[in-house]
């Protein structure tokens, strides 16, 4: 008697072929983990670049290489693995933090503390400023989406299963996290809102996006990508609020302590997500093989 066909998560439109899901379901738990990962990315990026005084240049190179390695593991995986996926999200958040800082900042007294005149080896920063950096990153993100649109591949996260679509997805994630860092730093440092005010503003905009989900004329895919960008400045302002001195409106918990706590939280959430995936896979296998 032939073995039963094992059907996986996604029925590819127009065919009878089923392929494994590579990316997570977009639920409330997804957004909680996204904010946790981006907040950790902010504190960890600052830990390496500023607290350990490695500098934006070397830290960006090192974190970008980590991103490439974690991405290679994710792209080679055959289905969604929470630890792989969220490790890549974290690496894009850390790399995005220092990439944004390198683009926007320089070695002036505005960005260096305690009388320091330099920060690590190599260029101290391009000094483009937050508005110019944001325009460049937004333009790059638009280019990625235009290329993505021209390929005819789906933007819907649940249906991204091909190598090309996932590669474009991660390119957009890296740029959107870098853009979100620039937006968060601008809100916290230059807008006059402060860390709490910036976080409240972003939270308010996100609440509007949630309300728009009930409007049929607004595609959920568009809302997803706007929310994905905006949760990065939320994480950036939350990270700054945890680490910056009390005199600057922060809690002065330090980058090392904040990063350690956030890492434990994120690992715990990834463990919960991994458990859910295993239970879902086991239930699916039971259904497909007819075992009661």
Backbone as numpy.savetxt, mean C-alpha at the origin, in Angstrom:
# Nx Ny Nz CAx CAy CAz Cx Cy Cz
-12.59 -44.96 -12.37 -13.44 -43.76 -12.37 -12.56 -42.53 -12.37
-12.78 -41.57 -13.27 -11.89 -40.41 -13.34 -12.00 -39.56 -12.10
-10.88 -38.89 -11.76 -10.85 -37.97 -10.64 -11.75 -36.77 -10.93
-12.48 -36.27 -9.95 -13.32 -35.08 -10.19 -12.48 -33.87 -10.51
-12.97 -33.02 -11.41 -12.26 -31.79 -11.78 -12.30 -30.82 -10.61
-11.13 -30.33 -10.24 -11.05 -29.38 -9.13 -11.22 -27.98 -9.68
-12.34 -27.36 -9.38 -12.61 -26.02 -9.84 -12.12 -25.03 -8.80
-11.56 -23.95 -9.26 -11.01 -22.95 -8.34 -11.88 -21.72 -8.32
-11.30 -20.57 -8.02 -12.09 -19.44 -7.56 -12.83 -18.64 -8.63
-12.25 -18.49 -9.79 -12.80 -17.53 -10.75 -13.14 -18.23 -12.06
-14.36 -18.06 -12.53 -14.78 -18.54 -13.83 -14.43 -17.49 -14.85
-13.44 -17.76 -15.68 -13.01 -16.77 -16.66 -14.12 -16.54 -17.66
-14.48 -15.25 -17.83 -15.62 -14.88 -18.67 -15.49 -15.48 -20.07
-16.58 -16.10 -20.54 -16.62 -16.62 -21.89 -15.99 -17.98 -22.05
-15.52 -18.62 -20.97 -14.91 -19.94 -21.07 -15.44 -20.81 -19.94
-15.07 -22.08 -20.01 -15.40 -23.00 -18.92 -14.17 -23.23 -18.04
-13.17 -22.38 -18.17 -11.93 -22.55 -17.44 -11.98 -21.80 -16.12
-11.51 -22.44 -15.07 -11.46 -21.83 -13.75 -10.00 -21.64 -13.35
-9.71 -20.50 -12.76 -8.34 -20.20 -12.35 -8.33 -19.72 -10.91
-7.22 -19.91 -10.21 -7.16 -19.51 -8.81 -7.17 -17.99 -8.66
-7.75 -17.53 -7.57 -7.74 -16.12 -7.23 -6.35 -15.75 -6.72
-5.78 -14.64 -7.24 -4.44 -14.22 -6.85 -4.45 -13.09 -5.81
-5.55 -12.34 -5.75 -5.61 -11.17 -4.88 -6.80 -11.30 -3.93
-6.79 -10.57 -2.81 -7.82 -10.78 -1.79 -9.16 -10.16 -2.14
-10.18 -10.62 -1.43 -11.48 -9.97 -1.50 -11.39 -8.60 -0.82
-12.08 -7.62 -1.40 -12.06 -6.27 -0.84 -13.19 -6.18 0.20
-12.82 -6.35 1.45 -13.76 -6.30 2.56 -13.28 -5.26 3.57
-14.03 -5.11 4.66 -13.60 -4.20 5.72 -12.25 -4.63 6.28
-12.05 -5.95 6.43 -10.77 -6.45 6.93 -9.62 -6.06 6.00
-9.89 -6.05 4.68 -8.87 -5.63 3.71 -8.42 -4.21 3.99
-9.37 -3.30 4.22 -9.02 -1.90 4.43 -8.32 -1.68 5.77
-8.71 -2.44 6.78 -8.03 -2.35 8.08 -6.56 -2.76 7.92
-6.32 -3.85 7.20 -4.95 -4.30 6.98 -4.18 -3.33 6.11
-4.86 -2.72 5.15 -4.21 -1.74 4.28 -3.71 -0.54 5.09
-4.55 -0.01 5.98 -4.15 1.13 6.80 -3.02 0.73 7.75
-3.11 -0.48 8.33 -2.04 -0.95 9.22 -0.72 -1.07 8.47
-0.77 -1.63 7.26 0.46 -1.81 6.47 1.05 -0.48 6.04
0.20 0.47 5.65 0.73 1.76 5.20 1.25 2.60 6.37
0.62 2.46 7.53 1.14 3.17 8.71 2.49 2.60 9.10
2.62 1.27 9.07 3.91 0.64 9.35 4.93 1.03 8.29
4.50 1.13 7.03 5.43 1.55 5.99 5.99 2.93 6.25
5.16 3.83 6.77 5.61 5.18 7.10 6.62 5.16 8.25
6.30 4.47 9.33 7.20 4.47 10.49 8.49 3.71 10.21
8.38 2.58 9.47 9.57 1.80 9.17 10.49 2.53 8.20
9.89 3.18 7.17 10.71 3.96 6.25 11.45 5.07 6.95
10.76 5.77 7.86 11.42 6.84 8.63 12.46 6.27 9.59
12.21 5.07 10.11 13.18 4.43 11.01 14.52 4.23 10.30
14.47 3.66 9.10 15.71 3.39 8.38 16.37 4.66 7.86
15.57 5.54 7.27 16.14 6.72 6.62 16.58 7.79 7.60
15.76 8.03 8.64 16.01 9.15 9.53 16.60 8.74 10.88
15.92 7.82 11.59 16.40 7.44 12.91 17.76 6.76 12.83
17.92 5.81 11.91 19.20 5.12 11.75 20.16 5.90 10.86
19.68 7.02 10.31 20.49 7.95 9.51 21.15 7.28 8.29
20.43 6.33 7.70 20.92 5.72 6.46 20.70 6.67 5.29
19.69 7.51 5.41 19.41 8.49 4.37 18.37 8.00 3.38
17.74 8.96 2.70 16.67 8.64 1.76 17.19 7.85 0.55
18.40 8.21 0.09 18.92 7.62 -1.14 19.19 6.12 -0.98
20.02 5.75 0.00 20.36 4.35 0.20 19.15 3.54 0.66
18.33 4.13 1.52 17.15 3.42 2.00 16.19 3.13 0.87
16.02 4.09 -0.05 15.13 3.87 -1.19 15.63 2.73 -2.05
16.94 2.68 -2.30 17.50 1.59 -3.11 17.27 0.25 -2.43
17.57 0.18 -1.12 17.42 -1.08 -0.39 15.97 -1.53 -0.34
15.05 -0.60 -0.04 13.64 -0.97 0.06 13.03 -1.31 -1.29
13.51 -0.65 -2.36 13.02 -1.00 -3.69 13.45 -2.41 -4.07
14.68 -2.79 -3.70 15.14 -4.16 -3.97 14.30 -5.18 -3.19
13.95 -4.83 -1.94 13.08 -5.71 -1.16 11.72 -5.84 -1.84
11.21 -4.73 -2.36 9.95 -4.76 -3.11 10.04 -5.71 -4.30
11.12 -5.63 -5.06 11.29 -6.49 -6.24 11.31 -7.96 -5.83
12.00 -8.28 -4.74 12.10 -9.67 -4.29 10.73 -10.18 -3.83
10.04 -9.39 -3.02 8.72 -9.82 -2.53 7.72 -9.91 -3.68
7.84 -9.01 -4.65 6.94 -9.05 -5.81 7.18 -10.29 -6.64
8.45 -10.68 -6.81 8.76 -11.89 -7.58 8.11 -13.12 -6.94
8.14 -13.19 -5.61 7.51 -14.32 -4.92 6.00 -14.29 -5.14
5.40 -13.11 -5.03 3.95 -12.98 -5.23 3.54 -13.35 -6.66
4.29 -12.88 -7.64 3.94 -13.16 -9.03 4.08 -14.65 -9.37
5.00 -15.33 -8.71 5.22 -16.75 -8.98 4.20 -17.64 -8.26
3.54 -17.10 -7.25 2.56 -17.91 -6.53 1.35 -18.16 -7.43
0.70 -19.30 -7.21 -0.39 -19.70 -8.09 -1.75 -19.24 -7.59
-1.84 -18.85 -6.32 -3.09 -18.37 -5.78 -2.81 -17.39 -4.66
-3.86 -16.82 -4.11 -3.71 -15.80 -3.07 -3.17 -16.39 -1.78
-2.03 -15.83 -1.31 -1.45 -16.17 -0.02 -1.34 -14.86 0.77
-2.08 -14.72 1.87 -2.08 -13.45 2.61 -0.70 -12.94 2.99
0.19 -13.83 3.45 1.51 -13.36 3.88 2.29 -12.80 2.69
2.19 -13.45 1.53 2.89 -12.95 0.33 2.32 -11.60 -0.09
0.99 -11.55 -0.21 0.34 -10.33 -0.71 0.62 -9.14 0.21
0.42 -9.30 1.51 0.56 -8.16 2.42 2.02 -7.80 2.66
2.93 -8.74 2.44 4.35 -8.38 2.49 4.71 -7.46 1.34
4.13 -7.71 0.16 4.38 -6.81 -0.97 3.76 -5.44 -0.71
2.55 -5.42 -0.16 1.92 -4.14 0.19 2.80 -3.36 1.16
3.33 -4.06 2.17 4.21 -3.41 3.15 5.47 -2.88 2.48
6.06 -3.68 1.59 7.30 -3.24 0.93 7.05 -2.04 0.02
5.88 -1.98 -0.64 5.56 -0.81 -1.45 5.35 0.42 -0.56
4.80 0.19 0.63 4.56 1.31 1.55 5.88 1.86 2.08
6.81 0.97 2.45 8.11 1.43 2.94 8.90 2.12 1.84
8.95 1.46 0.66 9.67 2.07 -0.46 9.02 3.38 -0.88
7.68 3.42 -0.89 6.98 4.64 -1.26 7.27 5.78 -0.31
7.44 5.47 0.98 7.75 6.51 1.97 9.07 7.19 1.64
10.12 6.40 1.43 11.44 7.01 1.19 11.57 7.56 -0.23
10.88 6.95 -1.19 10.89 7.50 -2.55 10.26 8.89 -2.56
9.14 9.02 -1.85 8.48 10.32 -1.76 9.38 11.33 -1.05
9.97 10.92 0.08 10.85 11.83 0.82 12.04 12.25 -0.03
12.62 11.31 -0.77 13.77 11.65 -1.62 13.37 12.63 -2.71
12.20 12.44 -3.30 11.74 13.34 -4.35 11.47 14.74 -3.81
10.81 14.81 -2.66 10.24 16.08 -2.20 11.14 16.87 -1.27
12.03 16.19 -0.56 12.81 16.86 0.48 14.25 17.09 0.03
14.99 17.80 0.87 16.41 18.06 0.62 17.12 18.12 1.97
18.34 18.64 1.97 19.14 18.68 3.19 19.02 20.01 3.93
17.95 20.71 3.72 17.77 21.98 4.41 17.31 21.74 5.84
17.40 22.78 6.65 17.02 22.67 8.06 15.55 22.31 8.23
14.75 22.54 7.18 13.32 22.21 7.27 13.10 20.73 7.48
13.97 19.90 6.89 13.77 18.46 6.91 14.79 17.72 7.76
15.83 18.40 8.24 16.83 17.76 9.09 16.76 18.33 10.49
16.92 17.48 11.49 16.78 17.92 12.87 18.12 17.84 13.61
18.12 18.40 14.81 19.29 18.35 15.71 20.55 18.93 15.09
20.40 19.92 14.25 21.55 20.58 13.68 22.28 19.79 12.61
21.69 18.68 12.15 22.34 17.87 11.12 22.38 18.61 9.79
23.46 18.38 9.04 23.61 19.00 7.72 23.49 17.98 6.60
23.43 16.72 6.93 23.30 15.67 5.92 22.61 14.47 6.54
22.13 13.59 5.70 21.43 12.40 6.16 21.85 11.22 5.31
22.85 10.48 5.76 23.32 9.31 5.04 24.18 9.67 3.84
24.64 8.61 3.17 25.50 8.78 2.01 24.67 9.05 0.76
25.26 9.77 -0.17 24.61 9.99 -1.45 23.80 11.27 -1.49
23.04 11.48 -2.55 22.20 12.68 -2.66 21.25 12.79 -1.49
21.06 13.99 -1.00 20.21 14.20 0.16 18.73 14.32 -0.20
18.43 14.49 -1.44 17.04 14.62 -1.88 16.97 15.58 -3.06
15.92 15.44 -3.85 15.77 16.28 -5.04 15.15 17.62 -4.72
14.47 17.73 -3.58 13.90 19.00 -3.17 12.83 19.55 -4.09
12.04 18.66 -4.71 11.01 19.12 -5.63 9.85 19.79 -4.91
9.63 19.42 -3.66 8.48 19.93 -2.92 7.26 19.04 -3.12
6.35 19.07 -2.17 5.20 18.18 -2.21 4.29 18.41 -3.41
3.94 19.65 -3.78 3.04 19.84 -4.94 3.64 19.29 -6.24
4.90 19.64 -6.51 5.54 19.16 -7.75 5.67 17.65 -7.73
6.07 17.09 -6.58 6.19 15.64 -6.49 4.86 14.95 -6.71
3.78 15.52 -6.17 2.46 14.93 -6.34 2.02 14.97 -7.79
2.30 16.06 -8.49 1.92 16.17 -9.90 2.65 15.11 -10.73
3.93 14.94 -10.46 4.72 13.93 -11.19 4.16 12.53 -10.95
3.88 12.23 -9.69 3.38 10.90 -9.35 1.98 10.66 -9.89
1.11 11.68 -9.83 -0.22 11.54 -10.40 -0.15 11.31 -11.91
0.76 12.02 -12.58 0.93 11.83 -14.02 1.40 10.41 -14.33
2.34 9.92 -13.52 2.83 8.56 -13.73 1.74 7.53 -13.49
0.91 7.78 -12.48 -0.19 6.85 -12.19 -1.21 6.86 -13.33
-1.49 8.03 -13.89 -2.41 8.11 -15.04 -1.85 7.34 -16.23
-0.54 7.46 -16.48 0.09 6.72 -17.57 -0.09 5.21 -17.38
0.13 4.75 -16.15 -0.03 3.32 -15.87 -1.46 2.87 -16.16
-2.44 3.67 -15.72 -3.84 3.30 -15.95 -4.20 3.36 -17.44
-3.63 4.30 -18.17 -3.88 4.37 -19.62 -3.32 3.14 -20.31
-2.09 2.77 -19.97 -1.49 1.55 -20.54 -2.34 0.34 -20.18
-2.75 0.28 -18.93 -3.58 -0.82 -18.44 -4.88 -0.89 -19.24
-5.52 0.27 -19.46 -6.76 0.32 -20.23 -6.55 -0.16 -21.66
-5.43 0.23 -22.25 -5.15 -0.15 -23.63 -4.93 -1.65 -23.80
-4.50 -2.32 -22.74 -4.30 -3.77 -22.83 -5.61 -4.53 -22.86
-6.69 -3.86 -22.41 -7.98 -4.53 -22.36 -8.16 -5.43 -21.15
-7.19 -5.41 -20.25 -7.27 -6.24 -19.04 -8.15 -5.57 -17.99
-8.71 -6.38 -17.10 -9.65 -5.87 -16.11 -8.96 -5.04 -15.02
-9.70 -4.04 -14.51 -9.25 -3.27 -13.36 -9.79 -3.85 -12.05
-10.77 -4.74 -12.15 -11.41 -5.29 -10.95 -10.44 -6.21 -10.23
-10.16 -5.91 -8.96 -9.12 -6.62 -8.23 -9.40 -8.12 -8.13
-10.66 -8.48 -7.96 -10.97 -9.91 -7.78 -10.72 -10.72 -9.05
-10.77 -10.07 -10.21 -10.63 -10.78 -11.48 -9.23 -10.68 -12.07
-8.29 -10.11 -11.33 -6.91 -10.02 -11.81 -6.21 -11.35 -11.56
-5.97 -12.10 -12.63 -5.36 -13.43 -12.48 -4.19 -13.65 -13.43
-4.02 -12.81 -14.45 -2.92 -13.00 -15.39 -1.67 -12.27 -14.92
-0.52 -12.69 -15.43 0.75 -12.08 -15.04 0.80 -10.60 -15.42
0.36 -10.28 -16.66 0.42 -8.88 -17.11 -0.47 -7.98 -16.28
-1.68 -8.45 -16.00 -2.61 -7.64 -15.21 -2.08 -7.43 -13.80
-1.51 -8.48 -13.21 -1.00 -8.34 -11.86 0.24 -7.44 -11.82
1.09 -7.52 -12.86 2.25 -6.63 -12.92 1.81 -5.16 -12.99
0.79 -4.88 -13.80 0.26 -3.51 -13.87 -0.37 -3.10 -12.54
-1.05 -4.03 -11.90 -1.65 -3.77 -10.60 -0.58 -3.34 -9.60
0.52 -4.06 -9.53 1.57 -3.74 -8.54 2.32 -2.47 -8.90
2.45 -2.17 -10.20 3.05 -0.90 -10.59 2.18 0.26 -10.10
0.86 0.11 -10.27 -0.06 1.14 -9.79 -0.03 1.24 -8.27
0.10 0.11 -7.58 0.16 0.12 -6.12 1.39 0.88 -5.64
2.55 0.60 -6.23 3.79 1.27 -5.81 3.69 2.78 -6.00
3.20 3.21 -7.16 3.10 4.64 -7.43 2.03 5.28 -6.55
0.91 4.58 -6.35 -0.16 5.17 -5.53 0.27 5.29 -4.07
1.05 4.34 -3.57 1.55 4.45 -2.20 2.56 5.59 -2.07
3.39 5.79 -3.10 4.33 6.91 -3.08 3.58 8.23 -3.15
2.57 8.29 -4.02 1.73 9.49 -4.12 1.01 9.76 -2.81
0.49 8.71 -2.19 -0.21 8.88 -0.93 0.70 9.41 0.16
1.96 8.99 0.15 2.92 9.53 1.11 3.11 11.02 0.92
3.26 11.45 -0.32 3.42 12.88 -0.61 2.19 13.66 -0.13
1.02 13.12 -0.39 -0.21 13.79 0.04 -0.30 13.87 1.56
0.06 12.76 2.23 0.01 12.74 3.68 0.99 13.72 4.30
2.22 13.77 3.75 3.22 14.70 4.28 2.80 16.14 4.05
2.19 16.40 2.89 1.71 17.75 2.62 0.62 18.16 3.61
-0.33 17.25 3.85 -1.41 17.56 4.79 -0.87 17.78 6.20
0.12 16.97 6.60 0.64 17.05 7.96 1.58 18.22 8.16
2.44 18.48 7.17 3.54 19.44 7.35 3.27 20.82 6.76
2.55 20.87 5.64 2.47 22.13 4.90 1.08 22.73 4.82
0.05 21.96 5.10 -1.31 22.48 4.92 -1.80 23.27 6.11
-1.15 23.10 7.25 -1.61 23.75 8.47 -2.64 22.95 9.24
-3.04 21.78 8.70 -4.03 20.96 9.38 -3.43 20.15 10.53
-2.13 19.86 10.42 -1.51 19.01 11.44 -1.84 17.55 11.20
-1.28 16.68 12.06 -1.47 15.24 11.87 -2.92 14.82 12.09
-3.52 15.28 13.17 -4.91 14.91 13.45 -5.86 15.50 12.43
-5.64 16.78 12.06 -6.51 17.42 11.07 -6.41 16.75 9.72
-5.19 16.38 9.30 -5.02 15.69 8.03 -5.72 14.34 8.02
-5.59 13.61 9.13 -6.24 12.30 9.22 -7.76 12.44 9.18
-8.29 13.46 9.86 -9.74 13.68 9.86 -10.25 14.04 8.46
-9.47 14.86 7.73 -9.88 15.24 6.38 -9.94 14.02 5.47
-8.89 13.19 5.51 -8.87 12.00 4.67 -9.99 11.05 5.06
-10.24 10.90 6.37 -11.32 10.03 6.83 -12.66 10.53 6.32
-12.86 11.84 6.31 -14.09 12.40 5.78 -14.28 12.11 4.31
-13.21 12.24 3.53 -13.30 11.94 2.09 -13.60 10.46 1.87
-12.98 9.60 2.67 -13.23 8.16 2.56 -14.69 7.84 2.89
-15.26 8.56 3.86 -16.67 8.36 4.19 -17.56 8.72 3.01
-17.19 9.77 2.28 -17.94 10.15 1.08 -17.86 9.04 0.03
-16.67 8.45 -0.12 -16.51 7.36 -1.09 -17.39 6.16 -0.72
-17.48 5.87 0.58 -18.34 4.77 1.02 -19.80 5.07 0.64
-20.22 6.31 0.82 -21.59 6.68 0.45 -21.80 6.55 -1.05
-20.78 6.88 -1.83 -20.90 6.80 -3.30 -21.01 5.37 -3.81
-20.63 4.40 -2.97 -20.75 3.00 -3.39 -22.20 2.64 -3.68
-23.14 3.38 -3.10 -24.57 3.11 -3.31 -25.12 3.84 -4.53
-24.26 4.59 -5.21 -24.69 5.32 -6.42 -24.33 4.48 -7.64
-25.30 3.93 -8.35 -25.01 3.03 -9.47 -24.15 3.67 -10.56
-24.27 4.97 -10.74 -23.54 5.63 -11.84 -22.04 5.71 -11.58
-21.61 5.50 -10.34 -20.19 5.59 -9.99 -19.60 4.19 -9.93
-18.66 3.85 -10.82 -18.09 2.50 -10.81 -17.32 2.23 -9.52
-17.53 1.05 -8.95 -16.83 0.67 -7.73 -15.32 0.55 -7.94
-14.92 0.21 -9.17 -13.49 0.11 -9.46 -12.81 1.47 -9.29
-13.47 2.53 -9.75 -12.93 3.88 -9.59 -12.84 4.24 -8.11
-13.89 3.93 -7.36 -13.89 4.23 -5.93 -12.78 3.46 -5.22
-12.55 2.21 -5.64 -11.49 1.41 -5.02 -10.13 2.09 -5.16
-9.80 2.53 -6.38 -8.47 3.09 -6.60 -8.32 4.45 -5.92
-9.38 5.24 -5.87 -9.31 6.51 -5.12 -9.09 6.22 -3.64
-9.84 5.25 -3.12 -9.70 4.89 -1.71 -8.32 4.32 -1.43
-7.78 3.56 -2.37 -6.46 2.97 -2.17 -5.40 4.05 -2.04
-5.50 5.08 -2.88 -4.56 6.20 -2.79 -4.74 6.94 -1.47
-5.99 7.19 -1.09 -6.26 8.02 0.08 -5.94 7.32 1.40
-6.03 5.99 1.44 -5.66 5.31 2.68 -4.17 5.40 2.95
-3.39 5.72 1.93 -1.95 5.90 2.16 -1.66 7.18 2.95
-2.22 8.35 2.57 -2.00 9.52 3.43 -2.60 9.36 4.81
-3.68 8.56 4.91 -4.22 8.29 6.25 -3.19 7.54 7.08
-2.55 6.54 6.47 -1.50 5.82 7.18 -0.28 6.69 7.46
0.04 7.58 6.50 1.20 8.46 6.69 0.97 9.43 7.84
-0.21 10.04 7.89 -0.49 10.98 8.97 -0.60 10.25 10.31
-1.16 9.04 10.30 -1.23 8.25 11.53 0.18 7.89 12.01
1.06 7.52 11.06 2.43 7.20 11.43 3.16 8.40 11.99
2.99 9.55 11.36 3.62 10.77 11.87 3.07 11.14 13.24
1.77 10.94 13.43 1.15 11.25 14.72 1.74 10.38 15.83
2.05 9.13 15.52 2.63 8.24 16.51 4.08 8.58 16.84
4.84 9.03 15.82 6.29 9.12 15.99 6.82 10.52 16.25
6.14 11.55 15.77 6.70 12.90 15.86 6.64 13.44 17.29
7.49 14.43 17.60 7.52 15.01 18.95 6.19 15.63 19.35
5.96 15.69 20.65 4.72 16.29 21.16 4.62 17.75 20.76
5.78 18.43 20.69 5.79 19.84 20.32 5.28 20.06 18.90
5.37 19.01 18.06 4.90 19.11 16.68 3.53 18.49 16.50
2.90 18.12 17.61 1.56 17.57 17.54 1.49 16.06 17.50
2.64 15.38 17.70 2.66 13.92 17.70 2.65 13.35 19.11
2.73 12.00 19.18 2.75 11.33 20.47 4.17 10.99 20.93
5.16 11.19 20.06 6.57 10.97 20.40 6.83 9.55 20.87
6.23 8.55 20.21 6.47 7.16 20.56 7.73 6.61 19.89
8.27 7.36 18.92 9.48 6.92 18.25 9.20 5.98 17.10
10.09 5.97 16.11 9.88 5.12 14.94 10.10 3.65 15.26
11.06 3.34 16.13 11.34 1.93 16.45 10.18 1.30 17.21
9.74 1.95 18.29 8.65 1.40 19.09 7.36 1.31 18.31
7.03 2.36 17.57 5.80 2.34 16.77 5.84 1.25 15.71
6.99 1.10 15.06 7.13 0.08 14.01 6.97 -1.32 14.59
7.54 -1.55 15.77 7.45 -2.88 16.40 6.00 -3.23 16.72
5.27 -2.26 17.30 3.87 -2.51 17.64 3.04 -2.74 16.38
3.23 -1.89 15.38 2.46 -2.02 14.14 2.78 -3.33 13.42
4.04 -3.76 13.49 4.42 -5.03 12.86 3.70 -6.19 13.52
3.62 -6.18 14.84 2.90 -7.24 15.55 1.42 -7.24 15.16
0.84 -6.04 15.06 -0.57 -5.95 14.66 -0.77 -6.51 13.26
0.10 -6.13 12.33 -0.05 -6.56 10.95 0.17 -8.07 10.82
1.17 -8.61 11.50 1.41 -10.05 11.45 0.20 -10.80 12.02
-0.37 -10.28 13.11 -1.57 -10.90 13.66 -2.72 -10.90 12.68
-2.92 -9.78 11.99 -3.99 -9.70 10.99 -3.72 -10.63 9.81
-2.45 -10.75 9.39 -2.12 -11.66 8.31 -2.37 -13.10 8.74
-2.08 -13.42 10.00 -2.35 -14.76 10.50 -3.84 -15.08 10.46
-4.67 -14.11 10.84 -6.12 -14.30 10.78 -6.59 -14.50 9.34
-6.03 -13.69 8.42 -6.40 -13.82 7.01 -5.96 -15.18 6.46
-4.78 -15.64 6.87 -4.29 -16.95 6.42 -5.22 -18.06 6.91
-5.65 -17.95 8.17 -6.58 -18.94 8.70 -7.89 -18.97 7.94
-8.41 -17.79 7.61 -9.65 -17.73 6.83 -9.49 -18.38 5.47
-8.35 -18.09 4.81 -8.11 -18.67 3.48 -8.05 -20.19 3.55
-7.40 -20.73 4.57 -7.29 -22.18 4.70 -8.66 -22.82 4.93
-9.48 -22.16 5.76 -10.82 -22.70 6.00 -11.67 -22.63 4.74
-11.54 -21.53 3.99 -12.30 -21.39 2.75 -11.88 -22.43 1.73
-10.57 -22.64 1.60 -10.06 -23.63 0.65 -10.50 -25.04 1.03
-10.48 -25.34 2.34 -10.90 -26.67 2.78 -12.38 -26.89 2.49
-13.21 -25.87 2.76 -14.64 -25.99 2.48 -14.90 -26.14 1.00
-14.12 -25.42 0.18 -14.29 -25.49 -1.26 -13.90 -26.87 -1.78
-12.80 -27.41 -1.28 -12.36 -28.74 -1.72 -13.39 -29.79 -1.31
-13.99 -29.63 -0.13 -14.99 -30.58 0.33 -16.21 -30.55 -0.59
-16.62 -29.33 -0.98 -17.78 -29.18 -1.86 -17.51 -29.78 -3.24
-16.31 -29.51 -3.77 -16.00 -29.93 -5.13 -15.80 -31.43 -5.25
-15.30 -32.05 -4.19 -15.05 -33.52 -4.26 -16.23 -34.31 -3.75
-17.29 -33.59 -3.25 -18.49 -34.29 -2.82 -18.37 -34.96 -1.47
-17.39 -34.54 -0.67 -17.22 -35.13 0.66 -18.07 -34.37 1.65
-18.88 -35.04 2.42 -19.75 -34.37 3.39 -19.03 -34.18 4.70
